[in-house]
């Protein structure tokens, strides 16, 4: 089987490793990939946002399956073009379905309409309308740019003055461009955050697992938001009973709402949730696996995404199932380059890097912002450089293994959070 994988982070390295391990993927092409995916297949010099380039390559090389890691190409309509113009199936939803991630306002509207629990709030397009909504909600509150903003579009504000500043910068000054031409404003919720992942294929849905990620750059959740500095899976308190509530209150209703809109979703749906005394609330949806959540989720899957896909294509799955527990825990620590997320130092040589994923017993190293040059070896090329993952029977052991591995990867500006897991 020939697979085209789209993306270039440690998530995609984890997906590449996962797919190769399934035994059925003889040729793997990653666009554009990194030094990790290069070891597992062939990297293609096509950026993940170059839809035309990807479609042309697929027309010429006829892959059997396309797996999309990041959200941007999905929001631009990559899945639609691959299915319509090339006739190749895609793990990743259509452009219309990807609005679940691509438009926070559209999602807020859907959540409110369907009675799916979420923070009290709404959306607005003009400054006066937004200020009226903001005053109604109270303090603190959260203001979110509607569109994709790579983690930079969410603001927690404490009072009216701060709210006005943020709303003006988004709606009037257009600091985030089109992404900020609409805003969602909602109450600030306090509780436990939880990421939950399902695999969807038309009417079939499989619960893949839970994870907790660490979004802030600094220990103790301080500093700016990032793509994610670490994660662990599963979340211990999210037992069968909790998962049943997630199904009833969130995943079944959103799945029904998608089908009502005529959307046949084929891909992964990731709920960014917050649990408080009233149960779960949706903070956001993503239409793909998270990075670094994929790096801790994928090693624990008892069967491959390819197996799931095949079963789903044969309509062997039901409208809800869960996977048997692996009875293991994975902790992932992101080693980043100083300056991340604003301006990471790049181009540094990396020592102690093992290009194989399985570095030792229960230790997995997924490469992210790493490229390889024939004469200079491995160099950093993005803010999040590697994810060091420990897998063990218990969290303490998994955590220790992840940190042992993280400490082995050395480059001058390397840093990582010491409080993951
Ligand atoms: P989002 O991109 O919507 O998931 O927001 C990014 C992060 O902001 C979340 O992971 C939460 O930590 C935080 N956040 C978003 N919405 C809320 C909310 N209503 N109350 C509290 N924290 C929130
Ligand atoms: N780690 C958060 C995300 O991938 O969106």
XYZ file of C-alpha atoms and ligand atoms in Angstrom:
449
model
C 0.000 0.000 0.000
C 1.190 3.494 -0.857
C 0.438 6.311 1.589
C 0.874 10.063 1.310
C 1.269 11.723 4.707
C 0.962 15.511 4.901
C 2.804 17.566 7.524
C 6.249 18.080 9.032
C 6.088 17.945 12.819
C 6.749 15.346 15.493
C 3.055 14.412 15.164
C 3.705 13.390 11.570
C 6.836 11.474 12.574
C 4.673 9.599 15.093
C 2.040 8.931 12.416
C 4.713 7.763 9.945
C 6.143 5.345 12.540
C 2.663 4.146 13.453
C 1.708 3.509 9.814
C 4.961 1.716 9.011
C 4.464 -0.545 12.029
C 1.087 -1.655 10.747
C 3.013 -3.787 8.250
C 0.788 -2.941 5.285
C 2.376 0.345 4.227
C 5.128 -0.562 1.774
C 5.767 2.945 0.529
C 5.320 6.078 2.553
C 5.702 9.599 1.154
C 5.670 12.577 3.482
C 5.106 16.129 2.294
C 7.224 17.926 3.330
C 8.265 15.719 6.276
C 11.394 16.070 8.422
C 14.574 14.155 9.285
C 12.454 11.584 11.121
C 9.991 10.792 8.350
C 12.923 10.653 5.916
C 14.124 7.484 7.676
C 10.721 5.846 7.290
C 9.984 6.704 3.676
C 10.502 9.434 1.109
C 10.135 13.127 1.823
C 8.569 15.254 -0.916
C 9.548 18.923 -1.271
C 5.902 20.042 -1.225
C 4.720 22.306 1.621
C 1.578 21.086 3.374
C -0.339 24.213 2.315
C 0.465 23.739 -1.388
C -2.800 22.034 -2.323
C -2.110 22.221 -6.032
C 1.320 20.607 -5.602
C -0.111 17.815 -3.442
C -2.964 17.107 -5.853
C -0.626 17.046 -8.860
C 1.715 14.652 -7.070
C -1.208 12.395 -6.152
C -2.497 12.416 -9.741
C 0.916 11.330 -10.990
C 1.742 8.793 -8.236
C -1.681 7.422 -7.234
C -1.390 6.808 -3.485
C -3.973 4.467 -1.914
C -4.559 6.698 1.071
C -3.788 10.260 2.169
C -3.302 11.014 5.867
C -3.371 14.686 6.845
C -1.646 15.770 10.062
C -2.219 19.545 10.375
C -5.452 21.536 10.191
C -4.483 24.183 7.618
C -4.662 22.006 4.486
C -7.974 20.523 5.676
C -9.434 23.988 6.218
C -8.262 24.914 2.705
C -10.092 21.908 1.244
C -7.351 19.313 0.644
C -9.652 16.364 1.426
C -12.278 17.629 -1.055
C -9.745 18.031 -3.846
C -8.078 14.662 -3.233
C -11.402 12.819 -3.298
C -12.958 14.759 -6.182
C -9.965 15.293 -8.465
C -7.830 12.245 -7.699
C -10.335 9.758 -6.278
C -8.101 8.873 -3.336
C -9.555 8.482 0.177
C -8.345 10.861 2.872
C -8.072 10.574 6.648
C -9.242 14.106 7.353
C -12.567 15.869 6.863
C -13.888 18.082 4.079
C -13.509 21.858 4.054
C -17.062 22.290 5.290
C -16.537 19.903 8.205
C -13.160 21.472 8.989
C -15.031 24.649 9.931
C -15.408 22.950 13.305
C -11.808 24.044 13.804
C -11.569 26.801 11.205
C -14.388 28.939 12.608
C -14.895 29.299 16.338
C -18.007 31.406 15.697
C -19.645 28.754 13.511
C -18.788 26.146 16.137
C -20.183 28.285 18.952
C -23.404 28.637 16.989
C -23.601 24.876 16.452
C -22.893 24.112 20.121
C -25.586 26.534 21.310
C -28.114 25.305 18.736
C -27.594 21.656 19.592
C -27.505 22.175 23.348
C -23.967 20.807 23.613
C -22.419 22.098 26.853
C -20.008 24.988 26.319
C -19.040 28.215 28.085
C -21.842 30.789 28.162
C -21.255 33.306 25.385
C -21.727 34.137 21.736
C -20.047 35.752 18.748
C -19.931 39.220 17.182
C -18.600 41.029 14.113
C -18.601 44.712 14.990
C -17.058 46.541 17.923
C -20.350 47.893 19.406
C -21.995 44.475 19.133
C -18.938 42.812 20.679
C -18.788 45.331 23.551
C -22.489 44.722 24.328
C -21.879 40.965 24.423
C -18.725 41.428 26.486
C -20.543 43.480 29.161
C -23.275 40.858 29.380
C -20.819 38.046 30.144
C -18.882 39.425 33.108
C -15.280 38.925 34.312
C -12.932 37.300 33.702
C -13.943 36.361 30.184
C -12.313 34.822 27.142
C -12.138 36.484 23.729
C -11.272 34.297 20.750
C -10.512 35.188 17.160
C -12.832 33.265 14.857
C -10.241 31.808 12.467
C -6.998 29.839 12.649
C -4.403 31.762 14.638
C -1.865 29.093 15.687
C -2.639 29.472 19.388
C -2.341 33.274 19.284
C -6.048 34.031 19.019
C -7.246 33.387 22.593
C -7.238 36.186 25.205
C -8.301 36.019 28.841
C -9.381 39.512 29.959
C -10.146 40.733 33.472
C -12.165 43.903 32.886
C -13.926 46.101 30.384
C -10.865 48.161 29.559
C -8.824 45.079 28.637
C -11.746 43.661 26.671
C -12.058 46.865 24.667
C -8.336 46.822 23.883
C -8.428 43.249 22.605
C -11.657 43.743 20.668
C -10.339 46.897 19.025
C -7.088 45.239 18.019
C -8.994 42.328 16.457
C -12.072 43.956 14.947
C -10.779 47.423 14.069
C -7.007 47.212 13.689
C -7.294 43.668 12.304
C -4.135 42.525 14.117
C -4.847 38.919 13.174
C -6.209 39.772 9.736
C -9.202 37.809 8.538
C -8.940 35.354 11.434
C -10.045 38.143 13.767
C -12.858 39.699 11.757
C -15.321 37.863 13.991
C -14.852 37.033 17.656
C -16.276 34.603 20.166
C -16.731 35.982 23.669
C -17.437 33.597 26.528
C -17.257 33.187 30.268
C -13.989 31.979 31.784
C -14.480 28.457 33.098
C -12.502 26.881 35.923
C -11.987 23.131 35.965
C -9.877 20.280 34.620
C -8.867 20.405 30.966
C -9.131 17.228 28.944
C -8.481 16.390 25.305
C -10.613 13.587 23.886
C -10.177 11.946 20.489
C -12.602 10.034 18.295
C -12.247 8.427 14.898
C -15.233 9.124 12.662
C -16.238 7.494 9.388
C -19.726 8.386 8.247
C -22.071 6.927 10.895
C -19.302 4.983 12.652
C -17.434 6.390 15.641
C -14.600 4.968 17.742
C -13.292 6.563 20.913
C -9.488 6.641 20.622
C -8.465 7.974 24.015
C -7.791 10.957 26.212
C -4.795 13.186 26.777
C -3.773 16.218 28.728
C -1.596 18.798 27.038
C 0.458 21.689 28.361
C -0.113 24.767 26.236
C 1.891 27.458 28.039
C 5.589 27.720 27.382
C 6.675 27.905 31.022
C 6.507 25.657 34.071
C 3.454 26.134 36.254
C 1.509 27.173 33.128
C 3.136 30.572 32.774
C 4.109 32.546 29.704
C 2.638 32.653 26.234
C 0.521 29.950 24.627
C 2.315 27.509 22.352
C 1.327 24.641 20.094
C 1.968 22.407 23.113
C 5.017 21.712 25.306
C 4.122 18.207 26.412
C 1.287 15.788 27.011
C 0.342 12.548 28.664
C -2.216 9.867 27.892
C -4.553 8.571 29.170
C -5.971 11.022 31.701
C -6.362 8.902 34.848
C -9.710 10.264 36.042
C -11.330 9.872 32.618
C -12.619 6.378 33.337
C -15.352 4.489 31.461
C -18.078 6.419 33.212
C -16.569 9.770 32.199
C -16.146 8.574 28.615
C -19.803 7.538 28.541
C -20.760 11.087 29.579
C -18.532 12.504 26.831
C -20.337 10.323 24.363
C -23.799 11.291 25.533
C -23.229 15.030 25.989
C -20.671 15.821 23.315
C -19.709 13.294 20.678
C -23.121 11.809 19.872
C -24.785 15.251 19.529
C -21.983 16.759 17.427
C -21.921 13.667 15.220
C -25.704 13.939 14.750
C -25.409 17.656 13.970
C -22.765 16.998 11.309
C -24.915 14.351 9.679
C -27.903 16.679 9.764
C -25.804 19.164 7.768
C -25.132 16.429 5.218
C -21.505 16.103 6.300
C -19.971 12.662 6.101
C -16.941 13.081 8.330
C -13.982 10.798 7.744
C -11.151 11.573 10.060
C -10.261 12.412 13.609
C -12.226 14.770 15.791
C -10.474 16.194 18.834
C -12.517 17.796 21.586
C -10.711 20.378 23.714
C -12.837 20.073 26.860
C -13.064 21.500 30.319
C -14.671 19.495 33.124
C -16.164 21.198 36.156
C -18.913 20.437 38.693
C -21.452 20.574 35.853
C -19.563 18.042 33.736
C -17.821 18.541 30.382
C -17.814 21.738 28.313
C -16.453 22.175 24.802
C -13.748 24.859 24.568
C -12.862 23.999 21.004
C -12.889 21.284 18.383
C -9.946 20.316 16.223
C -10.292 18.232 13.102
C -7.062 16.214 13.459
C -4.764 14.758 16.081
C -2.970 17.207 18.335
C 0.751 17.842 18.417
C 2.124 16.667 20.921
C -0.993 14.642 21.836
C -0.509 12.308 18.852
C 2.950 11.388 20.128
C 1.465 9.989 23.369
C -1.807 8.674 21.942
C -0.571 6.731 18.942
C 1.923 4.472 20.818
C -0.928 3.261 23.050
C -3.400 2.366 20.278
C -4.128 -1.375 20.350
C -4.719 -1.370 16.593
C -3.580 0.918 13.829
C -5.495 3.782 12.299
C -5.144 1.887 9.029
C -6.924 -1.149 10.536
C -9.673 1.137 11.809
C -9.949 2.772 8.410
C -10.289 -0.599 6.665
C -12.919 -1.794 9.118
C -14.806 1.455 8.644
C -14.661 1.179 4.851
C -16.280 -2.252 5.181
C -18.852 -0.767 7.593
C -17.809 -3.148 10.342
C -17.883 -0.531 13.082
C -20.869 0.673 15.071
C -22.035 4.156 15.916
C -19.923 4.015 19.070
C -17.159 1.787 20.353
C -14.139 2.143 22.567
C -10.806 0.388 22.180
C -9.428 -2.079 24.723
C -7.119 -0.344 27.170
C -3.415 -0.809 26.614
C -2.851 -0.631 30.398
C 0.073 1.662 29.762
C 0.739 5.349 30.148
C 2.682 7.619 27.803
C 4.294 10.919 28.761
C 5.730 13.216 26.080
C 8.128 16.093 26.682
C 8.751 18.619 23.914
C 12.320 19.867 23.626
C 12.064 23.333 22.085
C 14.498 26.011 20.918
C 14.897 29.072 23.129
C 12.792 31.942 21.830
C 9.848 29.653 21.033
C 6.998 30.483 20.463
C 7.788 34.057 19.317
C 11.193 33.785 17.656
C 12.990 30.457 18.160
C 16.727 30.227 17.487
C 17.106 27.920 14.485
C 19.861 26.236 12.504
C 21.747 24.799 15.507
C 23.469 21.414 15.292
C 21.863 18.722 17.462
C 23.868 16.131 19.383
C 22.674 12.900 20.900
C 20.006 12.410 18.317
C 19.110 8.867 17.440
C 17.322 8.780 14.098
C 15.447 5.601 15.101
C 12.183 6.111 16.926
C 12.657 3.274 19.420
C 15.666 4.451 21.386
C 15.395 1.998 24.253
C 12.883 0.054 26.298
C 9.781 2.247 26.534
C 11.525 5.272 25.020
C 10.359 6.802 21.750
C 11.904 9.828 20.095
C 9.810 11.726 17.566
C 11.567 14.399 15.519
C 9.796 17.674 14.779
C 11.818 20.705 13.697
C 14.839 18.661 12.603
C 16.434 18.559 9.188
C 19.510 16.689 8.074
C 22.280 18.046 5.912
C 24.773 15.708 4.290
C 27.823 17.511 5.687
C 26.477 19.054 8.904
C 24.221 16.354 10.318
C 21.052 17.180 12.214
C 20.028 20.835 12.540
C 17.092 22.528 14.269
C 14.580 24.045 11.854
C 11.457 24.840 13.905
C 10.654 25.889 17.473
C 9.511 22.498 18.669
C 12.473 20.264 17.903
C 11.694 16.792 19.286
C 9.140 15.055 21.485
C 10.685 12.561 23.917
C 8.107 9.953 24.932
C 8.214 7.447 27.765
C 5.800 4.508 27.745
C 5.388 2.378 30.869
C 2.909 0.628 33.167
C 2.669 3.670 35.407
C 2.960 7.391 34.969
C 5.987 7.892 37.243
C 8.055 5.430 35.198
C 6.830 6.829 31.861
C 7.681 10.312 33.026
C 11.185 9.331 34.174
C 11.867 7.652 30.810
C 10.642 10.680 28.869
C 12.893 13.003 30.855
C 15.933 10.718 30.529
C 15.433 10.814 26.781
C 14.761 14.567 26.619
C 18.036 15.242 28.434
C 19.981 13.274 25.810
C 18.974 15.592 22.973
C 21.414 18.496 23.100
C 21.663 21.739 21.168
C 22.766 25.133 22.507
C 19.335 26.699 22.928
C 17.415 23.579 24.011
C 14.851 23.858 26.797
C 11.875 21.894 28.061
C 9.294 22.113 30.816
C 10.121 20.000 33.849
C 6.563 19.613 35.068
C 4.991 17.501 32.310
C 2.980 14.558 33.556
P -8.957 27.109 22.587
O -8.039 27.363 21.417
O -10.336 27.608 22.384
O -8.901 25.688 23.092
O -8.318 27.920 23.779
C -6.964 27.741 24.142
C -6.843 27.602 25.629
O -7.443 28.719 26.289
C -7.590 26.385 26.182
O -6.834 25.226 26.123
C -7.855 26.823 27.593
O -6.710 26.641 28.388
C -8.095 28.290 27.465
N -9.548 28.577 27.345
C -10.269 28.675 26.212
N -11.565 28.957 26.474
C -11.667 29.033 27.812
C -12.744 29.287 28.716
N -13.976 29.554 28.292
N -12.477 29.280 30.043
C -11.236 29.025 30.490
N -10.180 28.788 29.706
C -10.382 28.786 28.377
N -1.569 20.629 21.177
C -2.685 21.327 20.730
C -3.011 21.177 19.323
O -2.425 20.407 18.587
O -3.917 21.862 18.880
